[in-house]
Every structure is written in structure tokens, then in C-alpha cells.
PDB file of C-alpha atoms in Angstrom:
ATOM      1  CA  UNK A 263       7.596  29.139 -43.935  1.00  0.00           C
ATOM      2  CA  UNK A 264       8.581  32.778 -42.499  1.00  0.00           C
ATOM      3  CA  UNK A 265       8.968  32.652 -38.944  1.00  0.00           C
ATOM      4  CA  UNK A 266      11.576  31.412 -35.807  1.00  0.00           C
ATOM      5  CA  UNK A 267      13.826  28.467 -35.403  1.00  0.00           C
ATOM      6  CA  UNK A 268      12.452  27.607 -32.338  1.00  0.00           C
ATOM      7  CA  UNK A 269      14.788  24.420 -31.784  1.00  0.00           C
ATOM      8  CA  UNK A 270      17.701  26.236 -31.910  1.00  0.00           C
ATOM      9  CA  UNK A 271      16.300  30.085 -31.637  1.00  0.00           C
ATOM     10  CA  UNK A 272      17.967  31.815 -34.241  1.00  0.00           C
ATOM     11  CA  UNK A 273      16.782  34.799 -35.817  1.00  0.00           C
ATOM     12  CA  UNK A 274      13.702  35.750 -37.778  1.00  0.00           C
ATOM     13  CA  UNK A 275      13.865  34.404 -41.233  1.00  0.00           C
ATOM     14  CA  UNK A 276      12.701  31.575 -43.831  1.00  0.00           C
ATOM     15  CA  UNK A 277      12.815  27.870 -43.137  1.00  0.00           C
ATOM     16  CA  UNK A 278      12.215  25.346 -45.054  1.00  0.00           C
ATOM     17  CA  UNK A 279      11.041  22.015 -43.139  1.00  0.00           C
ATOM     18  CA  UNK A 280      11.570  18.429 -45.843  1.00  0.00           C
ATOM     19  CA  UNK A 281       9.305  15.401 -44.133  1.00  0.00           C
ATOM     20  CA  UNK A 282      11.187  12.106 -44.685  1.00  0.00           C
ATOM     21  CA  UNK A 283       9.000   9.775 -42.977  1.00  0.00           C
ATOM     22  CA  UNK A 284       5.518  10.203 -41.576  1.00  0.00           C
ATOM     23  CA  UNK A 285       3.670   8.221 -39.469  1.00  0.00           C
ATOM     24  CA  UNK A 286      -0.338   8.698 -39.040  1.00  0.00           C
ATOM     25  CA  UNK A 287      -0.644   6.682 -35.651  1.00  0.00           C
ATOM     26  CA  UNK A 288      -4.024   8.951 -34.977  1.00  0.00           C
ATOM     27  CA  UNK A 289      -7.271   8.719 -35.977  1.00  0.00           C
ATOM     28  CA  UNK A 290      -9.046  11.698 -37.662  1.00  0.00           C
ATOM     29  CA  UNK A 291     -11.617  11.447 -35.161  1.00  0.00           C
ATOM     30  CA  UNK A 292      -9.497  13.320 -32.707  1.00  0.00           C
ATOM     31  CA  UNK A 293      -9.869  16.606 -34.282  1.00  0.00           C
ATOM     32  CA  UNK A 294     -13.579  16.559 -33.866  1.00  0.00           C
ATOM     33  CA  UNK A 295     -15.151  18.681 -32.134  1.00  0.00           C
ATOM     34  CA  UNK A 296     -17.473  17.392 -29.292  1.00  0.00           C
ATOM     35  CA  UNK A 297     -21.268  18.509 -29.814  1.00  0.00           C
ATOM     36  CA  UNK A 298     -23.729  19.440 -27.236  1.00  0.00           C
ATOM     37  CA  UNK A 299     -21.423  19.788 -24.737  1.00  0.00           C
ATOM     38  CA  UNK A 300     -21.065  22.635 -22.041  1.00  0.00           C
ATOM     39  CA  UNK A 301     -17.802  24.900 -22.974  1.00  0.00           C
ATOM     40  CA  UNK A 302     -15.761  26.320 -19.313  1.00  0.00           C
ATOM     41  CA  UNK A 303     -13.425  28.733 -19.027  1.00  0.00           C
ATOM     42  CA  UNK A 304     -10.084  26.719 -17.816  1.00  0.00           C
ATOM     43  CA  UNK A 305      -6.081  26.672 -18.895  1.00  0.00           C
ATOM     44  CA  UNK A 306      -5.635  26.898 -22.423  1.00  0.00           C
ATOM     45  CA  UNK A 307      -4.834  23.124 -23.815  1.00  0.00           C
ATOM     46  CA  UNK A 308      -1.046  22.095 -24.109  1.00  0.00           C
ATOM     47  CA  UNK A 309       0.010  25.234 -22.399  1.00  0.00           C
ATOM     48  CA  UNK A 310       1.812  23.652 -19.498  1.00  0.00           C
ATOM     49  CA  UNK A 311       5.799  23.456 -19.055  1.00  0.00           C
ATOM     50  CA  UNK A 312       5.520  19.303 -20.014  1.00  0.00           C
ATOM     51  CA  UNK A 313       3.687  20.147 -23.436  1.00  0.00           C
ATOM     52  CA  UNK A 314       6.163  22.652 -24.326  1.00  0.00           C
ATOM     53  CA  UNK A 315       8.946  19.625 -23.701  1.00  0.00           C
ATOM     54  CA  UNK A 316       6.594  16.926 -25.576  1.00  0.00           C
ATOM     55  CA  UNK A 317       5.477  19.502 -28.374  1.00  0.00           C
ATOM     56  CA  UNK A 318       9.484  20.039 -29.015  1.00  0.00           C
ATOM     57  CA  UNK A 319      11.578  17.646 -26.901  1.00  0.00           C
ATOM     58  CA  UNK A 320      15.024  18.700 -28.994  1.00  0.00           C
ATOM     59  CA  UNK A 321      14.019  21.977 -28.148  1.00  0.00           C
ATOM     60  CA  UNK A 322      14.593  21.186 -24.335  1.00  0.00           C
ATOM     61  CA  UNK A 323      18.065  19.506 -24.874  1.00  0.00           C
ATOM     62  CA  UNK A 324      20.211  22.454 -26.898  1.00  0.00           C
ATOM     63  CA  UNK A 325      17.608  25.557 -26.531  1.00  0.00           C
ATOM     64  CA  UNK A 326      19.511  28.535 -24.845  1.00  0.00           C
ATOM     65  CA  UNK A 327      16.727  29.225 -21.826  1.00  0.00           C
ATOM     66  CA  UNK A 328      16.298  26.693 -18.915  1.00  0.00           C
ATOM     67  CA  UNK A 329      14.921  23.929 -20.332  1.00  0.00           C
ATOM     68  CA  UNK A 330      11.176  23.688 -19.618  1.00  0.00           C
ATOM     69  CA  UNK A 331      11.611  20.065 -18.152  1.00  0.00           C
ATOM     70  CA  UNK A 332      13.419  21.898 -14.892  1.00  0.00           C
ATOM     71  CA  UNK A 333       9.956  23.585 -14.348  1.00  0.00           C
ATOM     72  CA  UNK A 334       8.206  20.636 -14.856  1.00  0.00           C
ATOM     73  CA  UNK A 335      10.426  18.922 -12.221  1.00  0.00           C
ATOM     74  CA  UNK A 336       9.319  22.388  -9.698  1.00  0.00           C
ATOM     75  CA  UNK A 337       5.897  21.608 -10.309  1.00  0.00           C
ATOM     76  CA  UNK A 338       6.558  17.990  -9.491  1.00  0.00           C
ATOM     77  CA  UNK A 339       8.075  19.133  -5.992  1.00  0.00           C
ATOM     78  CA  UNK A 340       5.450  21.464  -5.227  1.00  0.00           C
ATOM     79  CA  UNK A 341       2.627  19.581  -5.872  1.00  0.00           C
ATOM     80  CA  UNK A 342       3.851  16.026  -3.755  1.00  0.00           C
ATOM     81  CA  UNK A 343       5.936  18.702  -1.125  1.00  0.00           C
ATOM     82  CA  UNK A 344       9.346  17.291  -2.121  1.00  0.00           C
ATOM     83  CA  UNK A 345      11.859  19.056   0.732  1.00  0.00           C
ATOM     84  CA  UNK A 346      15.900  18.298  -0.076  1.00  0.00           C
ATOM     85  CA  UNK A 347      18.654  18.861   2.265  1.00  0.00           C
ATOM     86  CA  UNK A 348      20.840  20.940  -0.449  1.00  0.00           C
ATOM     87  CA  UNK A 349      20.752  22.752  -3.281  1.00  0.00           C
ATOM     88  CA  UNK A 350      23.060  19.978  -4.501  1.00  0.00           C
ATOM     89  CA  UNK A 351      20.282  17.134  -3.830  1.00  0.00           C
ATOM     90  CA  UNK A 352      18.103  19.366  -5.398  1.00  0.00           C
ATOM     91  CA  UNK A 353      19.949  18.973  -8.644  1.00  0.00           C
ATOM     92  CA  UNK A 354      20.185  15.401  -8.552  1.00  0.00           C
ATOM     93  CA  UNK A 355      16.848  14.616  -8.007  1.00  0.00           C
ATOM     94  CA  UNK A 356      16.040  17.001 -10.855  1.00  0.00           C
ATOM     95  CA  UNK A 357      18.706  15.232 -12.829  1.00  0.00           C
ATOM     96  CA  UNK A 358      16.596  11.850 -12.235  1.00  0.00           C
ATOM     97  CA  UNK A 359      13.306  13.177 -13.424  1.00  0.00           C
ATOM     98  CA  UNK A 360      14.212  14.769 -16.309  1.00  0.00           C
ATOM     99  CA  UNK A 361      15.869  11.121 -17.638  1.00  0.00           C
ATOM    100  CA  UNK A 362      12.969   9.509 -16.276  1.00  0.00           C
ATOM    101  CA  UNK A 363      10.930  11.733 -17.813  1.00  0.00           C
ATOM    102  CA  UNK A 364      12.244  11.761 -21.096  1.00  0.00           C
ATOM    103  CA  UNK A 365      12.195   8.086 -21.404  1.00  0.00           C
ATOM    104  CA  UNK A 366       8.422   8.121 -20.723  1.00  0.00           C
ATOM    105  CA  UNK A 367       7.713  10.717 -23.084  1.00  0.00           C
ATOM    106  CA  UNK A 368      10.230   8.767 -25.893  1.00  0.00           C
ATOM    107  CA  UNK A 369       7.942   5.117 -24.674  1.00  0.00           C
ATOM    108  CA  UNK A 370       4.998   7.118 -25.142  1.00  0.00           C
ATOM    109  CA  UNK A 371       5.516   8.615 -29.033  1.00  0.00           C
ATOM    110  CA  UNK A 372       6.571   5.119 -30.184  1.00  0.00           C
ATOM    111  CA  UNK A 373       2.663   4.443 -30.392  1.00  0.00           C
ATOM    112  CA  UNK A 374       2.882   1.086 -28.165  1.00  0.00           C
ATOM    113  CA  UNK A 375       0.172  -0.866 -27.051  1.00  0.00           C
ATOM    114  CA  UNK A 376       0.398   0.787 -23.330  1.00  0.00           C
ATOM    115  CA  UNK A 377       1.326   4.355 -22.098  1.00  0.00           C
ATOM    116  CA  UNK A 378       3.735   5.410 -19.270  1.00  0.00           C
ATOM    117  CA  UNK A 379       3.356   8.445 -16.500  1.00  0.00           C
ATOM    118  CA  UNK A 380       5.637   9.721 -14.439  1.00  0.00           C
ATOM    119  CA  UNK A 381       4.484   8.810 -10.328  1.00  0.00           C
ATOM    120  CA  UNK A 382       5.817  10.038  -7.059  1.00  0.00           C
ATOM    121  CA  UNK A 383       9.017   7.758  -7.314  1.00  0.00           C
ATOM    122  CA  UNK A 384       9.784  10.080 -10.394  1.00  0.00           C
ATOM    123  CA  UNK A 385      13.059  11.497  -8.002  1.00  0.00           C
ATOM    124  CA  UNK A 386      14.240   8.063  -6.699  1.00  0.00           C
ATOM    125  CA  UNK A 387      17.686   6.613  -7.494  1.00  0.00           C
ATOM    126  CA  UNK A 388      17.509   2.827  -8.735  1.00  0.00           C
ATOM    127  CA  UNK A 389      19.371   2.231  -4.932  1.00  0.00           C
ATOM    128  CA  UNK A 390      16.368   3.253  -3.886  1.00  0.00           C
ATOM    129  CA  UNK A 391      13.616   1.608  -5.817  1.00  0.00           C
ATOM    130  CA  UNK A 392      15.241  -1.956  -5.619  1.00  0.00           C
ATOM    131  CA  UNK A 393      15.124  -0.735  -1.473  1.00  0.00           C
ATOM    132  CA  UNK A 394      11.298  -1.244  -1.580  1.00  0.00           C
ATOM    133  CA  UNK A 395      11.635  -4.285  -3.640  1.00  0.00           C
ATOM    134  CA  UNK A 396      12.471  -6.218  -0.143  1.00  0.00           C
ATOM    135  CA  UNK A 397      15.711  -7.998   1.320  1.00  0.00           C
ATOM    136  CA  UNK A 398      19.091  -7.789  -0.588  1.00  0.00           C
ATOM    137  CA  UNK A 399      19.684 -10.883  -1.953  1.00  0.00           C
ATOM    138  CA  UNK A 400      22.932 -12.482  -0.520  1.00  0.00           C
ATOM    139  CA  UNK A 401      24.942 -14.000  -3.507  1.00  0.00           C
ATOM    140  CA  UNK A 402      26.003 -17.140  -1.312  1.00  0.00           C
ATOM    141  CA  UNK A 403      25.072 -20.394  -2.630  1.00  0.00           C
ATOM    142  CA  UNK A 404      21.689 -21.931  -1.008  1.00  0.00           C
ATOM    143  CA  UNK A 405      22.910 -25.262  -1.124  1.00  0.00           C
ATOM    144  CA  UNK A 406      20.424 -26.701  -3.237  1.00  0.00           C
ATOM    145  CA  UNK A 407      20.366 -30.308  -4.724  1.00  0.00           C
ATOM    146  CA  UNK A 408      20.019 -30.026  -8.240  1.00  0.00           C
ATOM    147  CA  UNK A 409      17.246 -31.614 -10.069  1.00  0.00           C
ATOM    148  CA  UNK A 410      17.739 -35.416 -10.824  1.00  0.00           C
ATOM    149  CA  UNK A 411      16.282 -35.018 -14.067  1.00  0.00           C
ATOM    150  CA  UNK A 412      17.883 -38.918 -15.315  1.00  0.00           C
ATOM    151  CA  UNK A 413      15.289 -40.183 -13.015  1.00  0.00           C
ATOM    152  CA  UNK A 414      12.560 -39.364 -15.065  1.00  0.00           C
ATOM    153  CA  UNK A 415      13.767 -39.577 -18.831  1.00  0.00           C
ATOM    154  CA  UNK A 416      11.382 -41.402 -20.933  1.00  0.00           C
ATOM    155  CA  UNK A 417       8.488 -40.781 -17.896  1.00  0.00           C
ATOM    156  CA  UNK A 418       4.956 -40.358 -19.584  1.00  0.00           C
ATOM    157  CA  UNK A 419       3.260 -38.231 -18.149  1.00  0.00           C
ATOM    158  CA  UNK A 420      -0.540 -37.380 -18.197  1.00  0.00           C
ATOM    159  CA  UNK A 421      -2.224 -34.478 -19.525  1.00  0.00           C
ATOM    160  CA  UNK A 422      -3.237 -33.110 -16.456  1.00  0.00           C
ATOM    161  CA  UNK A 423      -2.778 -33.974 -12.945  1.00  0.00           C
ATOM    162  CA  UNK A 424      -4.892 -32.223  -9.777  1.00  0.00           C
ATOM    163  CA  UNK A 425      -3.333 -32.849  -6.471  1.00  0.00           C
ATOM    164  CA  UNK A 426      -6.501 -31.519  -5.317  1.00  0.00           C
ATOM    165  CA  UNK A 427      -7.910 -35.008  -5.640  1.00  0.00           C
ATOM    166  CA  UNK A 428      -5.400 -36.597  -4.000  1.00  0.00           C
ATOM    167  CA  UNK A 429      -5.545 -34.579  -0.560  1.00  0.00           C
ATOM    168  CA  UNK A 430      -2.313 -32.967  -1.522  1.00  0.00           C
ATOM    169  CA  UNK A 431      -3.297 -29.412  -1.420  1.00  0.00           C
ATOM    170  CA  UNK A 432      -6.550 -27.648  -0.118  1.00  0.00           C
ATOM    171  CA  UNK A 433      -9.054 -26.061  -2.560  1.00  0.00           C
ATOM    172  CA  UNK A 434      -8.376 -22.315  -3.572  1.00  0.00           C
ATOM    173  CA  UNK A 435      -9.112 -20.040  -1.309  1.00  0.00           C
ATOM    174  CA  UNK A 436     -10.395 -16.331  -2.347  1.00  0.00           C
ATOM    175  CA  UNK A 437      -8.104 -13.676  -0.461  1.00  0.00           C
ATOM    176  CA  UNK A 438     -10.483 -11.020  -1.638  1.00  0.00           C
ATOM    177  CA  UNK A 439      -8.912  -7.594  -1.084  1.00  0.00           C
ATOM    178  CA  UNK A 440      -6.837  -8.655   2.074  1.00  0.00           C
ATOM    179  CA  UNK A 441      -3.591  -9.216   0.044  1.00  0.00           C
ATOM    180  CA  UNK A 442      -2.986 -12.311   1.397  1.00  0.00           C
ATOM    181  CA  UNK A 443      -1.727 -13.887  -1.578  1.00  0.00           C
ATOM    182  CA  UNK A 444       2.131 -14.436  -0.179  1.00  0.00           C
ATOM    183  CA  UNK A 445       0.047 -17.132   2.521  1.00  0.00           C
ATOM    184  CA  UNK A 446      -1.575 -18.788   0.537  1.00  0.00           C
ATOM    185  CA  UNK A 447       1.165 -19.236  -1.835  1.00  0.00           C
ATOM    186  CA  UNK A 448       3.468 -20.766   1.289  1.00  0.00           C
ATOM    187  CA  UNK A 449       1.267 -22.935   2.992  1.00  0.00           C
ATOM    188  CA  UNK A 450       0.196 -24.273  -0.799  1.00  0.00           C
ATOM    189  CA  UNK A 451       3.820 -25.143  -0.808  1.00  0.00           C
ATOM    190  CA  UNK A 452       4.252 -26.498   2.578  1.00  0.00           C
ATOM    191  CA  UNK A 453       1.404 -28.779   2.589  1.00  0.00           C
ATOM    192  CA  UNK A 454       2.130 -30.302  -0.953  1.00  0.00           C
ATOM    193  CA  UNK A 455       5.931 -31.414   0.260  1.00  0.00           C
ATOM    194  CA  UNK A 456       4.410 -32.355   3.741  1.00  0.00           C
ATOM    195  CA  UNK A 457       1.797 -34.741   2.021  1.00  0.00           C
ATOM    196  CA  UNK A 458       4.475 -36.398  -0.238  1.00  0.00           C
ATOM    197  CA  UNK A 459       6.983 -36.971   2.717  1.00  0.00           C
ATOM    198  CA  UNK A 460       5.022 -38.466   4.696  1.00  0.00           C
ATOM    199  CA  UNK A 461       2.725 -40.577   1.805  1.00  0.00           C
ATOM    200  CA  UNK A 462       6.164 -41.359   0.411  1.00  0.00           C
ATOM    201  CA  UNK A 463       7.518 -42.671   4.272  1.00  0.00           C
TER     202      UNK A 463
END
């Protein structure tokens, strides 16, 4: 082919491009075109700054321009009204979307049964994420007993077992969209020791 090296952008001249491997991960189906179906004006297809990056990702890493995953980042920051306290923040945060980025886009082309995207928590330092993960754990032992496991070597036990039947635990309950999960989670705890205690005393 006569034309650019667009990867590296050297001059005009003719290239010649050797396939080692290919991998057909699409169906044909996707270059149909839809019938019946009302045509609007709108952006041309693939002509934002993030399919320039996935149409040529090497291109971003050594091309000689700014690379077009910086502009993706300033669309990022307009669009959810990102406001940093320096210029020097500013380049950090960029720093942490484009390698978040680029390990979405390098999940995504390895054709796996799910598909990653890039959400407002694109900017945030690991620090930060494990933040809203809840409390820090300590590190200091919790002074557990371990599990007396001799006690029950060579114990048959049966299939199934539903404490339910016993008066153990209450039936399930149905949180519905309250997100109340956590509760019923502790009390199912609570009550189960509670009944054994005090059948066991």
C-alpha cells in the first residue's frame, strides 16, 4: 500500500503490512446494513478522540502529537465537571485515566465473555477506591479460637440439614429494594449462635 505510517508518522511512501496471526472474533452480520430504518444526520461513526486511541492504540503511546487519550481524559472532565486544585493534580488524574483506560480497552479486544467501561471513578487513586470500600482493617489479631476440627473427624454427616426446622433461624425474608441485606445477614447470625447456646445450656 501507498500511503502514511500513521503509527509512527513518517513520510509519504510504500508500506508493506505481513499478517501473522488473525483472529475473526466477529460475526459477518455486523457489516450489514440495517433495512427499513430511518437514516439522521449525527457525528460521523468512530470519529471521537477514544476511537482514534482504540482504532490505533500504539499510535497513542510513541506518535509525535498529544496523544488522543489526553483529550479523551478533557472530555471526561467536562462532561462529570471534574475541578483540580493544580495544574499538577491535573496531570495525575490524567495519568490515572489514561492507565485505566488502556487496560479497559486491552480487557475489551481480548474478546472475553464480558466488556469493561470506564465510570466516574475513572480519576481515583487505588487510596481512594479501597476509601469507599469501608473501615481500614487493623492487622491486630482478633483473638479467635481456632476451629477444633479433631472433634469431628470421622462425623457423618447428612446430606442436608435446615435449621429452619429446628427454630434455629427465621424463614427468609424478602428485603425487596431496601438494601437491607447487611440485617438480615447479622441477625441470621445472631439468632443461630443464640439458639445453640442456650439449647446447648
Amino acid at each position: 500500500m501507498r500511503g502514511y505510517n500513521s503509527l509512527l508518522g513518517s513520510h509519504y511512501d510504500k508500506y508493506e503490512i505481513s499478517y501473522t496471526e488473525f483472529d475473526n472474533s466477529f460475526p459477518a452480520s455486523i457489516f450489514d446494513l440495517p433495512i427499513n430504518e430511518t437514516k439522521k444526520c449525527g457525528v460521523l461513526p468512530g470519529s471521537t478522540a477514544e476511537h482514534r486511541v482504540l482504532a490505533n492504540p500504539m499510535e497513542d503511546l510513541v506518535g509525535r502529537h498529544q496523544p488522543w487519550a489526553h483529550e479523551v481524559f478533557h472530555h471526561y472532565r467536562r462532561r462529570l465537571g471534574r475541578r483540580y486544585s493544580s495544574v499538577r493534580e491535573l496531570e495525575h488524574r490524567q495519568s490515572i485515566f489514561v492507565h485505566n483506560m488502556r487496560f479497559v480497552h486491552s480487557r475489551n479486544r481480548a474478546a472475553l465473555s464480558y466488556s469493561l467501561a470506564l465510570n466516574h471513578l475513572a480519576d481515583r487513586t487505588p487510596q481512594e477506591l479501597a476509601a469507599l470500600r469501608g473501615r481500614r482493617p487493623s492487622g491486630a489479631p482478633n483473638k479467635g479460637q481456632p476451629f477444633p476440627s479433631q472433634l469431628y473427624t470421622g462425623l457423618i454427616l447428612p446430606e442436608s440439614l435446615d435449621w429452619r426446622m429446628y427454630g434455629a433461624v427465621t424463614p427468609v425474608k424478602d428485603q425487596a429494594v431496601c438494601g437491607s441485606c447487611w440485617s438480615f445477614a447479622t441477625t441470621g447470625a445472631m439468632e443461630g449462635a443464640l439458639f445453640l447456646k442456650v439449647r446447648a445450656g
